[in-house]
Amino acid sequence: MTLRNNTHLDPWSVKDIKNYSSLMDEFGIEPIETVLDRIPNPNKYLRRRISFGHVDLGVVLEALEKNEHYVVMSGIKPSGPFHLGSKITAEEIIYFQKLSSKAMVSYCIADYETYADNRMSFDESLKIAVENVADILALGLDPKKAYIYRQSTNKHVLDMALAFTRDVTYNMLEAIYGDKPFGLYMSALIQVGDILLPQTKDFKGPKPVIVPVGADQAPHIRLTRDIARKYQEEYGFILPSAIYHKLVKSLTGTAKMSKREPMGLLTLNDNPEVARKKILEAFTGGRETVSLQRKLGGEPEKCTIYELLMYHFVEDDDKVKTRYEACVSGKNLCGECKAYVAEFVAEYLRHHQKKRLQYIDLARKLLQTKTAT
Ligand code: SF4
């Protein structure tokens, strides 16, 4: 889809989204406030508007209110360790899974996309996928209410992508993504198959599906909904809903946190001591001098340290507010603040990594199970 400045939002290499309002206009994303009062016990992402928008979330909420089945569908590209953006998606999945006993999760390991985008072999990406699945299990995903699979071994998904190619032209894909290698177009079509899979006959037919995604994935949701509309008569698809979260800043403060920029990246696999060092060197919203900071206060909105607290590591809203106020009033200085957050994050990582170890065998087993072939 061409944005107003005549560029495409490229889900494979977008660096930053400067204007979320214009993204919402372009992709028909509604503000989350339009449905927030229907979501029970909103999690921190919803309360803090990190999950800022949605498409058709009301369809899923209606199923929740009527105690009917719905599916939470999302996935991960197994090209590297779980970073903080993956953690938001995972926790959104887990949150919507826990909201109802009728909620199932469909979690896709997008190894075809890793093959097309990162030129990684399926064997290589499988090793990473095992780690990724252990991460989401350690974060709290209930495997008994989840279907976890790799694209490359799921014949249903591949068959669906093949079927869609009959009605998708180069012009349609170019209009959404710009001029890309066919491997990436193919991975986008396979992803359409992933999102629509839970509504096929083998998965008990049409039902509401919510897809939690980063804002940079909006073109995939657009393509999926366009294709679902085309095949609505044949399959009875309900157009999938989506919930969008903001992109996570790199610790360098310059762009989106990405596996392609190691120094700005914080992952759940990071050695806690390495993570601590990265945080101590991270970009802050501090002033040039101590006296200026005491006088004017810091700028938490620009600060990656504050983002670590607010987005990722502190559940308690009052604690976040206290840190915010101590920053803008000039009471806190960046050195002390970074040391506090660095220790907090290092402790989180130590705890998470210990827990994740316990799930490695299960993760391996889940990925070896070839259901739905
Ligand atoms: Fe960021 Fe803390 Fe400095 Fe404020 S005091 S700008 S939150 S590091």
mmCIF file of C-alpha atoms and ligand atoms in Angstrom:
data_model
loop_
_atom_site.group_PDB
_atom_site.id
_atom_site.type_symbol
_atom_site.label_atom_id
_atom_site.label_comp_id
_atom_site.label_asym_id
_atom_site.label_seq_id
_atom_site.Cartn_x
_atom_site.Cartn_y
_atom_site.Cartn_z
ATOM 1 C CA MET A 1 0.000 0.000 0.000
ATOM 2 C CA THR A 2 1.441 3.373 -0.972
ATOM 3 C CA LEU A 3 1.635 5.809 1.937
ATOM 4 C CA ARG A 4 0.931 9.507 1.540
ATOM 5 C CA ASN A 5 4.563 10.308 0.862
ATOM 6 C CA ASN A 6 4.479 7.790 -1.997
ATOM 7 C CA THR A 7 6.582 5.175 -0.187
ATOM 8 C CA HIS A 8 5.501 1.689 0.892
ATOM 9 C CA LEU A 9 5.427 0.454 4.460
ATOM 10 C CA ASP A 10 7.906 -2.383 4.098
ATOM 11 C CA PRO A 11 7.319 -5.048 6.783
ATOM 12 C CA TRP A 12 10.722 -6.620 6.098
ATOM 13 C CA SER A 13 12.885 -3.548 6.556
ATOM 14 C CA VAL A 14 10.932 -0.657 8.066
ATOM 15 C CA LYS A 15 13.215 1.282 10.425
ATOM 16 C CA ASP A 16 10.724 3.506 12.188
ATOM 17 C CA ILE A 17 7.145 4.724 12.140
ATOM 18 C CA LYS A 18 7.100 8.424 12.830
ATOM 19 C CA ASN A 19 3.413 9.101 12.532
ATOM 20 C CA TYR A 20 1.001 6.520 13.924
ATOM 21 C CA SER A 21 -2.059 8.645 13.115
ATOM 22 C CA SER A 22 -1.268 8.644 9.434
ATOM 23 C CA LEU A 23 -0.593 4.871 9.553
ATOM 24 C CA MET A 24 -4.019 4.409 11.147
ATOM 25 C CA ASP A 25 -5.663 6.468 8.405
ATOM 26 C CA GLU A 26 -3.880 4.580 5.646
ATOM 27 C CA PHE A 27 -4.693 1.118 6.973
ATOM 28 C CA GLY A 28 -8.124 1.754 8.494
ATOM 29 C CA ILE A 29 -6.879 1.085 12.041
ATOM 30 C CA GLU A 30 -9.294 2.203 14.781
ATOM 31 C CA PRO A 31 -8.023 3.688 18.062
ATOM 32 C CA ILE A 32 -7.952 1.070 20.819
ATOM 33 C CA GLU A 33 -10.149 3.360 22.951
ATOM 34 C CA THR A 34 -13.124 2.420 20.754
ATOM 35 C CA VAL A 35 -13.189 -1.059 22.348
ATOM 36 C CA LEU A 36 -11.166 -0.722 25.521
ATOM 37 C CA ASP A 37 -14.142 -0.708 27.881
ATOM 38 C CA ARG A 38 -15.146 -4.144 26.531
ATOM 39 C CA ILE A 39 -11.755 -5.748 27.294
ATOM 40 C CA PRO A 40 -11.633 -7.260 30.792
ATOM 41 C CA ASN A 41 -8.572 -6.434 32.940
ATOM 42 C CA PRO A 42 -6.549 -4.780 30.188
ATOM 43 C CA ASN A 43 -2.861 -5.680 30.304
ATOM 44 C CA LYS A 44 -0.102 -3.071 30.513
ATOM 45 C CA TYR A 45 0.162 -2.758 26.729
ATOM 46 C CA LEU A 46 -3.498 -1.834 26.455
ATOM 47 C CA ARG A 47 -3.550 0.406 29.540
ATOM 48 C CA ARG A 48 -0.514 2.339 28.334
ATOM 49 C CA ARG A 49 -1.667 2.473 24.679
ATOM 50 C CA ILE A 50 1.409 0.570 23.495
ATOM 51 C CA SER A 51 -1.263 -1.532 21.812
ATOM 52 C CA PHE A 52 -2.735 1.529 20.194
ATOM 53 C CA GLY A 53 -5.147 0.331 17.550
ATOM 54 C CA HIS A 54 -7.208 -2.477 16.122
ATOM 55 C CA VAL A 55 -9.162 -3.677 13.145
ATOM 56 C CA ASP A 56 -12.485 -5.376 13.880
ATOM 57 C CA LEU A 57 -11.533 -6.371 17.421
ATOM 58 C CA GLY A 58 -15.239 -6.112 18.273
ATOM 59 C CA VAL A 59 -15.801 -9.423 16.437
ATOM 60 C CA VAL A 60 -13.488 -11.246 18.857
ATOM 61 C CA LEU A 61 -14.851 -9.401 21.867
ATOM 62 C CA GLU A 62 -18.358 -10.461 20.917
ATOM 63 C CA ALA A 63 -17.201 -14.099 20.928
ATOM 64 C CA LEU A 64 -15.594 -13.501 24.317
ATOM 65 C CA GLU A 65 -18.787 -11.939 25.689
ATOM 66 C CA LYS A 66 -20.887 -14.858 24.402
ATOM 67 C CA ASN A 67 -18.344 -17.419 25.640
ATOM 68 C CA GLU A 68 -17.781 -18.675 22.087
ATOM 69 C CA HIS A 69 -14.606 -19.968 20.455
ATOM 70 C CA TYR A 70 -11.999 -17.655 19.014
ATOM 71 C CA VAL A 71 -8.397 -18.084 17.965
ATOM 72 C CA VAL A 72 -5.371 -15.953 18.737
ATOM 73 C CA MET A 73 -3.024 -16.268 15.793
ATOM 74 C CA SER A 74 0.482 -14.914 15.479
ATOM 75 C CA GLY A 75 3.995 -16.144 15.015
ATOM 76 C CA ILE A 76 7.680 -15.456 14.871
ATOM 77 C CA LYS A 77 10.337 -15.424 12.192
ATOM 78 C CA PRO A 78 13.020 -17.755 13.603
ATOM 79 C CA SER A 79 16.029 -15.740 12.513
ATOM 80 C CA GLY A 80 17.384 -14.932 15.978
ATOM 81 C CA PRO A 81 16.609 -14.758 19.696
ATOM 82 C CA PHE A 82 13.371 -13.340 21.073
ATOM 83 C CA HIS A 83 13.779 -9.565 21.211
ATOM 84 C CA LEU A 84 11.534 -7.149 23.040
ATOM 85 C CA GLY A 85 9.181 -6.686 20.074
ATOM 86 C CA SER A 86 8.649 -10.475 19.985
ATOM 87 C CA LYS A 87 8.033 -10.341 23.745
ATOM 88 C CA ILE A 88 5.180 -7.833 23.302
ATOM 89 C CA THR A 89 3.554 -10.021 20.643
ATOM 90 C CA ALA A 90 4.003 -13.124 22.812
ATOM 91 C CA GLU A 91 2.480 -11.471 25.871
ATOM 92 C CA GLU A 92 -0.463 -10.208 23.816
ATOM 93 C CA ILE A 93 -1.042 -13.774 22.589
ATOM 94 C CA ILE A 94 -0.875 -15.140 26.126
ATOM 95 C CA TYR A 95 -3.169 -12.401 27.434
ATOM 96 C CA PHE A 96 -5.894 -13.168 24.871
ATOM 97 C CA GLN A 97 -5.408 -16.909 25.417
ATOM 98 C CA LYS A 98 -5.986 -16.486 29.150
ATOM 99 C CA LEU A 99 -9.074 -14.298 28.724
ATOM 100 C CA SER A 100 -11.306 -17.244 27.855
ATOM 101 C CA SER A 101 -11.441 -21.009 28.256
ATOM 102 C CA LYS A 102 -12.716 -21.016 24.645
ATOM 103 C CA ALA A 103 -9.620 -19.300 23.255
ATOM 104 C CA MET A 104 -7.073 -21.331 21.283
ATOM 105 C CA VAL A 105 -3.706 -20.141 20.013
ATOM 106 C CA SER A 106 -2.248 -20.834 16.605
ATOM 107 C CA TYR A 107 1.476 -19.985 16.698
ATOM 108 C CA CYS A 108 3.396 -20.131 13.488
ATOM 109 C CA ILE A 109 7.131 -20.494 13.095
ATOM 110 C CA ALA A 110 7.635 -18.499 9.922
ATOM 111 C CA ASP A 111 10.626 -20.442 8.686
ATOM 112 C CA TYR A 112 9.709 -19.971 5.047
ATOM 113 C CA GLU A 113 10.034 -16.230 5.611
ATOM 114 C CA THR A 114 13.427 -16.758 7.277
ATOM 115 C CA TYR A 115 14.469 -18.751 4.233
ATOM 116 C CA ALA A 116 13.267 -16.037 1.823
ATOM 117 C CA ASP A 117 14.350 -12.967 3.790
ATOM 118 C CA ASN A 118 17.449 -14.174 5.669
ATOM 119 C CA ARG A 119 18.526 -17.002 3.362
ATOM 120 C CA MET A 120 18.695 -19.348 6.330
ATOM 121 C CA SER A 121 18.286 -23.098 5.859
ATOM 122 C CA PHE A 122 15.319 -24.833 7.497
ATOM 123 C CA ASP A 123 17.658 -26.881 9.707
ATOM 124 C CA GLU A 124 19.373 -23.769 10.943
ATOM 125 C CA SER A 125 16.120 -21.917 11.656
ATOM 126 C CA LEU A 126 14.722 -24.980 13.461
ATOM 127 C CA LYS A 127 17.429 -24.657 16.126
ATOM 128 C CA ILE A 128 16.438 -21.016 16.675
ATOM 129 C CA ALA A 129 12.734 -21.913 16.614
ATOM 130 C CA VAL A 130 13.232 -24.335 19.524
ATOM 131 C CA GLU A 131 14.675 -21.462 21.583
ATOM 132 C CA ASN A 132 11.872 -19.117 20.480
ATOM 133 C CA VAL A 133 9.157 -21.601 21.457
ATOM 134 C CA ALA A 134 10.824 -22.242 24.825
ATOM 135 C CA ASP A 135 10.734 -18.455 25.343
ATOM 136 C CA ILE A 136 7.017 -18.112 24.731
ATOM 137 C CA LEU A 137 6.306 -21.133 26.946
ATOM 138 C CA ALA A 138 8.406 -19.589 29.718
ATOM 139 C CA LEU A 139 6.445 -16.348 29.316
ATOM 140 C CA GLY A 140 3.261 -18.287 30.075
ATOM 141 C CA LEU A 141 1.740 -19.742 26.884
ATOM 142 C CA ASP A 142 -0.424 -22.750 27.711
ATOM 143 C CA PRO A 143 0.691 -25.476 25.261
ATOM 144 C CA LYS A 144 -2.503 -27.452 25.859
ATOM 145 C CA LYS A 145 -4.475 -24.645 24.246
ATOM 146 C CA ALA A 146 -2.042 -23.986 21.428
ATOM 147 C CA TYR A 147 -1.226 -25.322 17.982
ATOM 148 C CA ILE A 148 2.440 -24.610 17.228
ATOM 149 C CA TYR A 149 3.868 -25.423 13.812
ATOM 150 C CA ARG A 150 6.538 -24.623 11.258
ATOM 151 C CA GLN A 151 5.396 -23.268 7.907
ATOM 152 C CA SER A 152 7.803 -25.525 6.020
ATOM 153 C CA THR A 153 6.195 -28.688 7.419
ATOM 154 C CA ASN A 154 2.584 -27.572 7.263
ATOM 155 C CA LYS A 155 1.071 -28.721 4.006
ATOM 156 C CA HIS A 156 -2.281 -27.000 4.678
ATOM 157 C CA VAL A 157 -0.694 -23.594 4.857
ATOM 158 C CA LEU A 158 1.427 -24.168 1.762
ATOM 159 C CA ASP A 159 -1.578 -25.475 -0.168
ATOM 160 C CA MET A 160 -3.612 -22.442 0.802
ATOM 161 C CA ALA A 161 -0.875 -20.080 -0.352
ATOM 162 C CA LEU A 162 -0.769 -21.962 -3.634
ATOM 163 C CA ALA A 163 -4.547 -21.666 -4.023
ATOM 164 C CA PHE A 164 -4.411 -17.911 -3.412
ATOM 165 C CA THR A 165 -1.787 -17.424 -6.127
ATOM 166 C CA ARG A 166 -4.577 -18.136 -8.643
ATOM 167 C CA ASP A 167 -6.180 -14.791 -7.847
ATOM 168 C CA VAL A 168 -3.265 -12.616 -6.814
ATOM 169 C CA THR A 169 -1.484 -10.599 -9.460
ATOM 170 C CA TYR A 170 1.917 -8.964 -9.393
ATOM 171 C CA ASN A 171 0.194 -5.559 -9.464
ATOM 172 C CA MET A 172 -1.761 -6.334 -6.277
ATOM 173 C CA LEU A 173 1.383 -7.323 -4.401
ATOM 174 C CA GLU A 174 3.407 -4.452 -5.806
ATOM 175 C CA ALA A 175 0.695 -2.013 -4.713
ATOM 176 C CA ILE A 176 0.951 -3.279 -1.124
ATOM 177 C CA TYR A 177 4.654 -4.032 -0.728
ATOM 178 C CA GLY A 178 6.456 -2.290 -3.580
ATOM 179 C CA ASP A 179 8.776 -4.141 -5.919
ATOM 180 C CA LYS A 180 10.142 -7.157 -3.976
ATOM 181 C CA PRO A 181 11.705 -10.538 -4.772
ATOM 182 C CA PHE A 182 9.095 -13.208 -5.425
ATOM 183 C CA GLY A 183 10.359 -15.128 -2.374
ATOM 184 C CA LEU A 184 9.063 -12.341 -0.138
ATOM 185 C CA TYR A 185 5.760 -12.149 -2.024
ATOM 186 C CA MET A 186 5.484 -15.917 -1.571
ATOM 187 C CA SER A 187 6.210 -15.629 2.156
ATOM 188 C CA ALA A 188 3.482 -12.976 2.409
ATOM 189 C CA LEU A 189 1.017 -15.376 0.763
ATOM 190 C CA ILE A 190 2.057 -18.191 3.090
ATOM 191 C CA GLN A 191 1.426 -15.835 5.978
ATOM 192 C CA VAL A 192 -2.086 -15.267 4.629
ATOM 193 C CA GLY A 193 -2.458 -19.055 4.797
ATOM 194 C CA ASP A 194 -1.216 -18.998 8.414
ATOM 195 C CA ILE A 195 -3.778 -16.409 9.455
ATOM 196 C CA LEU A 196 -6.689 -18.085 7.670
ATOM 197 C CA LEU A 197 -5.734 -21.663 8.617
ATOM 198 C CA PRO A 198 -7.718 -21.681 11.919
ATOM 199 C CA GLN A 199 -10.909 -21.075 9.940
ATOM 200 C CA THR A 200 -10.556 -24.023 7.582
ATOM 201 C CA LYS A 201 -12.564 -27.258 7.747
ATOM 202 C CA ASP A 202 -9.710 -29.133 9.435
ATOM 203 C CA PHE A 203 -9.822 -26.613 12.254
ATOM 204 C CA LYS A 204 -13.606 -26.719 12.639
ATOM 205 C CA GLY A 205 -14.438 -23.925 10.202
ATOM 206 C CA PRO A 206 -14.991 -20.176 10.396
ATOM 207 C CA LYS A 207 -14.510 -18.396 13.689
ATOM 208 C CA PRO A 208 -13.217 -15.036 14.936
ATOM 209 C CA VAL A 209 -9.441 -14.732 14.842
ATOM 210 C CA ILE A 210 -7.345 -12.026 16.462
ATOM 211 C CA VAL A 211 -3.841 -11.353 15.214
ATOM 212 C CA PRO A 212 -1.584 -9.368 17.572
ATOM 213 C CA VAL A 213 1.141 -7.697 15.503
ATOM 214 C CA GLY A 214 3.636 -4.856 15.421
ATOM 215 C CA ALA A 215 2.481 -1.819 13.462
ATOM 216 C CA ASP A 216 4.990 -2.598 10.690
ATOM 217 C CA GLN A 217 3.011 -5.732 9.857
ATOM 218 C CA ALA A 218 -0.079 -3.762 8.782
ATOM 219 C CA PRO A 219 0.461 -4.580 5.054
ATOM 220 C CA HIS A 220 0.212 -8.333 5.817
ATOM 221 C CA ILE A 221 -3.094 -7.813 7.586
ATOM 222 C CA ARG A 222 -4.333 -5.735 4.649
ATOM 223 C CA LEU A 223 -3.396 -8.483 2.159
ATOM 224 C CA THR A 224 -4.938 -11.198 4.345
ATOM 225 C CA ARG A 225 -8.225 -9.365 4.715
ATOM 226 C CA ASP A 226 -8.342 -8.657 0.959
ATOM 227 C CA ILE A 227 -7.828 -12.350 0.195
ATOM 228 C CA ALA A 228 -10.250 -13.485 2.914
ATOM 229 C CA ARG A 229 -12.867 -11.232 1.292
ATOM 230 C CA LYS A 230 -12.233 -12.841 -2.128
ATOM 231 C CA TYR A 231 -12.611 -16.358 -0.709
ATOM 232 C CA GLN A 232 -15.421 -15.578 1.719
ATOM 233 C CA GLU A 233 -18.024 -17.408 -0.327
ATOM 234 C CA GLU A 234 -15.894 -20.517 -0.845
ATOM 235 C CA TYR A 235 -14.614 -20.890 2.745
ATOM 236 C CA GLY A 236 -17.043 -18.739 4.769
ATOM 237 C CA PHE A 237 -14.132 -16.801 6.252
ATOM 238 C CA ILE A 238 -14.792 -14.211 8.935
ATOM 239 C CA LEU A 239 -12.410 -11.342 8.213
ATOM 240 C CA PRO A 240 -9.561 -11.681 10.723
ATOM 241 C CA SER A 241 -9.212 -8.984 13.392
ATOM 242 C CA ALA A 242 -5.916 -7.458 14.414
ATOM 243 C CA ILE A 243 -4.462 -5.556 17.328
ATOM 244 C CA TYR A 244 -1.412 -3.376 16.644
ATOM 245 C CA HIS A 245 1.394 -2.399 18.969
ATOM 246 C CA LYS A 246 3.988 0.309 18.599
ATOM 247 C CA LEU A 247 7.476 -0.540 17.451
ATOM 248 C CA VAL A 248 10.173 -0.911 20.078
ATOM 249 C CA LYS A 249 13.006 1.610 19.877
ATOM 250 C CA SER A 250 16.570 0.427 19.456
ATOM 251 C CA LEU A 251 18.694 1.082 22.555
ATOM 252 C CA THR A 252 20.640 3.510 20.390
ATOM 253 C CA GLY A 253 17.438 5.533 20.188
ATOM 254 C CA THR A 254 17.617 5.844 16.443
ATOM 255 C CA ALA A 255 15.220 3.316 15.015
ATOM 256 C CA LYS A 256 13.204 0.176 15.501
ATOM 257 C CA MET A 257 14.870 -2.531 17.622
ATOM 258 C CA SER A 258 15.950 -5.116 15.119
ATOM 259 C CA LYS A 259 17.910 -8.339 14.867
ATOM 260 C CA ARG A 260 19.887 -6.520 12.166
ATOM 261 C CA GLU A 261 21.389 -4.010 14.637
ATOM 262 C CA PRO A 262 23.065 -5.960 17.517
ATOM 263 C CA MET A 263 24.158 -2.966 19.658
ATOM 264 C CA GLY A 264 20.641 -1.576 19.880
ATOM 265 C CA LEU A 265 19.085 -4.974 20.422
ATOM 266 C CA LEU A 266 18.061 -6.479 23.732
ATOM 267 C CA THR A 267 16.984 -10.102 23.618
ATOM 268 C CA LEU A 268 15.758 -12.605 26.159
ATOM 269 C CA ASN A 269 18.867 -14.673 25.354
ATOM 270 C CA ASP A 270 21.325 -11.916 26.215
ATOM 271 C CA ASN A 271 23.858 -12.685 28.878
ATOM 272 C CA PRO A 272 22.556 -10.536 31.780
ATOM 273 C CA GLU A 273 25.938 -8.863 32.156
ATOM 274 C CA VAL A 274 26.077 -7.994 28.446
ATOM 275 C CA ALA A 275 22.511 -6.645 28.678
ATOM 276 C CA ARG A 276 23.524 -4.549 31.667
ATOM 277 C CA LYS A 277 26.406 -3.011 29.684
ATOM 278 C CA LYS A 278 24.170 -2.285 26.692
ATOM 279 C CA ILE A 279 21.690 -0.522 28.982
ATOM 280 C CA LEU A 280 24.390 1.542 30.649
ATOM 281 C CA GLU A 281 25.375 2.780 27.181
ATOM 282 C CA ALA A 282 21.831 3.297 25.907
ATOM 283 C CA PHE A 283 20.425 6.550 24.566
ATOM 284 C CA THR A 284 18.562 8.586 27.186
ATOM 285 C CA GLY A 285 16.398 11.666 27.338
ATOM 286 C CA GLY A 286 18.885 13.338 29.683
ATOM 287 C CA ARG A 287 20.114 16.917 29.359
ATOM 288 C CA GLU A 288 23.626 18.045 28.456
ATOM 289 C CA THR A 289 24.628 18.827 32.047
ATOM 290 C CA VAL A 290 23.605 17.794 35.549
ATOM 291 C CA SER A 291 22.564 21.336 36.432
ATOM 292 C CA LEU A 292 20.365 21.597 33.325
ATOM 293 C CA GLN A 293 18.760 18.258 34.167
ATOM 294 C CA ARG A 294 18.110 19.362 37.754
ATOM 295 C CA LYS A 295 16.557 22.561 36.393
ATOM 296 C CA LEU A 296 14.578 21.298 33.370
ATOM 297 C CA GLY A 297 14.122 17.607 34.178
ATOM 298 C CA GLY A 298 14.747 14.788 31.688
ATOM 299 C CA GLU A 299 12.696 13.892 28.607
ATOM 300 C CA PRO A 300 11.326 10.392 29.221
ATOM 301 C CA GLU A 301 9.394 10.399 25.931
ATOM 302 C CA LYS A 302 12.740 10.330 24.071
ATOM 303 C CA CYS A 303 14.435 7.943 26.490
ATOM 304 C CA THR A 304 15.081 4.259 25.741
ATOM 305 C CA ILE A 305 15.600 3.580 29.470
ATOM 306 C CA TYR A 306 12.153 4.876 30.303
ATOM 307 C CA GLU A 307 10.775 2.826 27.401
ATOM 308 C CA LEU A 308 12.340 -0.321 28.902
ATOM 309 C CA LEU A 309 10.439 0.306 32.120
ATOM 310 C CA MET A 310 7.182 1.474 30.634
ATOM 311 C CA TYR A 311 6.870 -0.949 27.717
ATOM 312 C CA HIS A 312 8.537 -4.064 28.985
ATOM 313 C CA PHE A 313 9.587 -4.630 32.536
ATOM 314 C CA VAL A 314 7.328 -2.905 35.068
ATOM 315 C CA GLU A 315 3.770 -4.102 35.538
ATOM 316 C CA ASP A 316 2.778 -1.662 38.267
ATOM 317 C CA ASP A 317 1.435 1.610 36.784
ATOM 318 C CA ASP A 318 2.198 3.552 39.976
ATOM 319 C CA LYS A 319 5.857 2.566 39.818
ATOM 320 C CA VAL A 320 6.083 3.744 36.207
ATOM 321 C CA LYS A 321 4.418 7.035 37.166
ATOM 322 C CA THR A 322 6.851 7.556 40.042
ATOM 323 C CA ARG A 323 9.853 7.046 37.737
ATOM 324 C CA TYR A 324 8.306 9.399 35.164
ATOM 325 C CA GLU A 325 7.749 12.150 37.720
ATOM 326 C CA ALA A 326 11.208 11.741 39.209
ATOM 327 C CA CYS A 327 12.614 12.148 35.690
ATOM 328 C CA VAL A 328 10.643 15.222 34.553
ATOM 329 C CA SER A 329 11.134 16.986 37.890
ATOM 330 C CA GLY A 330 14.909 16.602 37.684
ATOM 331 C CA LYS A 331 15.000 14.529 40.860
ATOM 332 C CA ASN A 332 16.497 11.545 39.002
ATOM 333 C CA LEU A 333 19.693 11.716 37.022
ATOM 334 C CA CYS A 334 20.422 9.361 34.152
ATOM 335 C CA GLY A 335 23.415 7.567 35.681
ATOM 336 C CA GLU A 336 21.464 6.363 38.704
ATOM 337 C CA CYS A 337 18.401 5.668 36.605
ATOM 338 C CA LYS A 338 20.315 3.543 34.073
ATOM 339 C CA ALA A 339 22.011 1.556 36.853
ATOM 340 C CA TYR A 340 18.629 0.845 38.456
ATOM 341 C CA VAL A 341 17.043 -0.302 35.175
ATOM 342 C CA ALA A 342 20.133 -2.297 34.159
ATOM 343 C CA GLU A 343 19.965 -4.292 37.398
ATOM 344 C CA PHE A 344 16.214 -4.737 37.072
ATOM 345 C CA VAL A 345 16.542 -6.093 33.519
ATOM 346 C CA ALA A 346 19.550 -8.296 34.348
ATOM 347 C CA GLU A 347 17.557 -9.881 37.173
ATOM 348 C CA TYR A 348 14.576 -10.416 34.853
ATOM 349 C CA LEU A 349 16.833 -12.119 32.290
ATOM 350 C CA ARG A 350 18.451 -14.394 34.878
ATOM 351 C CA HIS A 351 15.031 -15.505 36.058
ATOM 352 C CA HIS A 352 13.594 -15.925 32.548
ATOM 353 C CA GLN A 353 16.577 -17.856 31.227
ATOM 354 C CA LYS A 354 16.441 -20.299 34.118
ATOM 355 C CA LYS A 355 12.764 -20.864 33.444
ATOM 356 C CA ARG A 356 13.246 -21.204 29.685
ATOM 357 C CA LEU A 357 15.732 -24.041 30.151
ATOM 358 C CA GLN A 358 12.924 -26.122 31.620
ATOM 359 C CA TYR A 359 10.932 -25.780 28.380
ATOM 360 C CA ILE A 360 13.566 -26.641 25.784
ATOM 361 C CA ASP A 361 12.633 -30.344 25.580
ATOM 362 C CA LEU A 362 8.937 -29.569 25.292
ATOM 363 C CA ALA A 363 9.638 -26.946 22.616
ATOM 364 C CA ARG A 364 11.668 -29.470 20.621
ATOM 365 C CA LYS A 365 8.887 -32.028 20.935
ATOM 366 C CA LEU A 366 6.177 -29.575 19.865
ATOM 367 C CA LEU A 367 8.120 -28.621 16.757
ATOM 368 C CA GLN A 368 8.810 -32.205 15.799
ATOM 369 C CA THR A 369 5.115 -33.081 15.949
ATOM 370 C CA LYS A 370 3.873 -33.018 12.419
ATOM 371 C CA THR A 371 0.175 -32.462 12.847
ATOM 372 C CA ALA A 372 -1.998 -31.208 10.042
ATOM 373 C CA THR A 373 0.193 -32.424 7.187
HETATM 374 FE FE1 SF4 B 1 15.714 8.514 30.993
HETATM 375 FE FE2 SF4 B 1 15.990 8.057 33.581
HETATM 376 FE FE3 SF4 B 1 17.454 9.943 32.365
HETATM 377 FE FE4 SF4 B 1 14.852 10.285 32.733
HETATM 378 S S1 SF4 B 1 16.426 10.105 34.327
HETATM 379 S S2 SF4 B 1 15.984 10.720 30.879
HETATM 380 S S3 SF4 B 1 14.067 8.201 32.466
HETATM 381 S S4 SF4 B 1 17.544 7.720 31.995
#
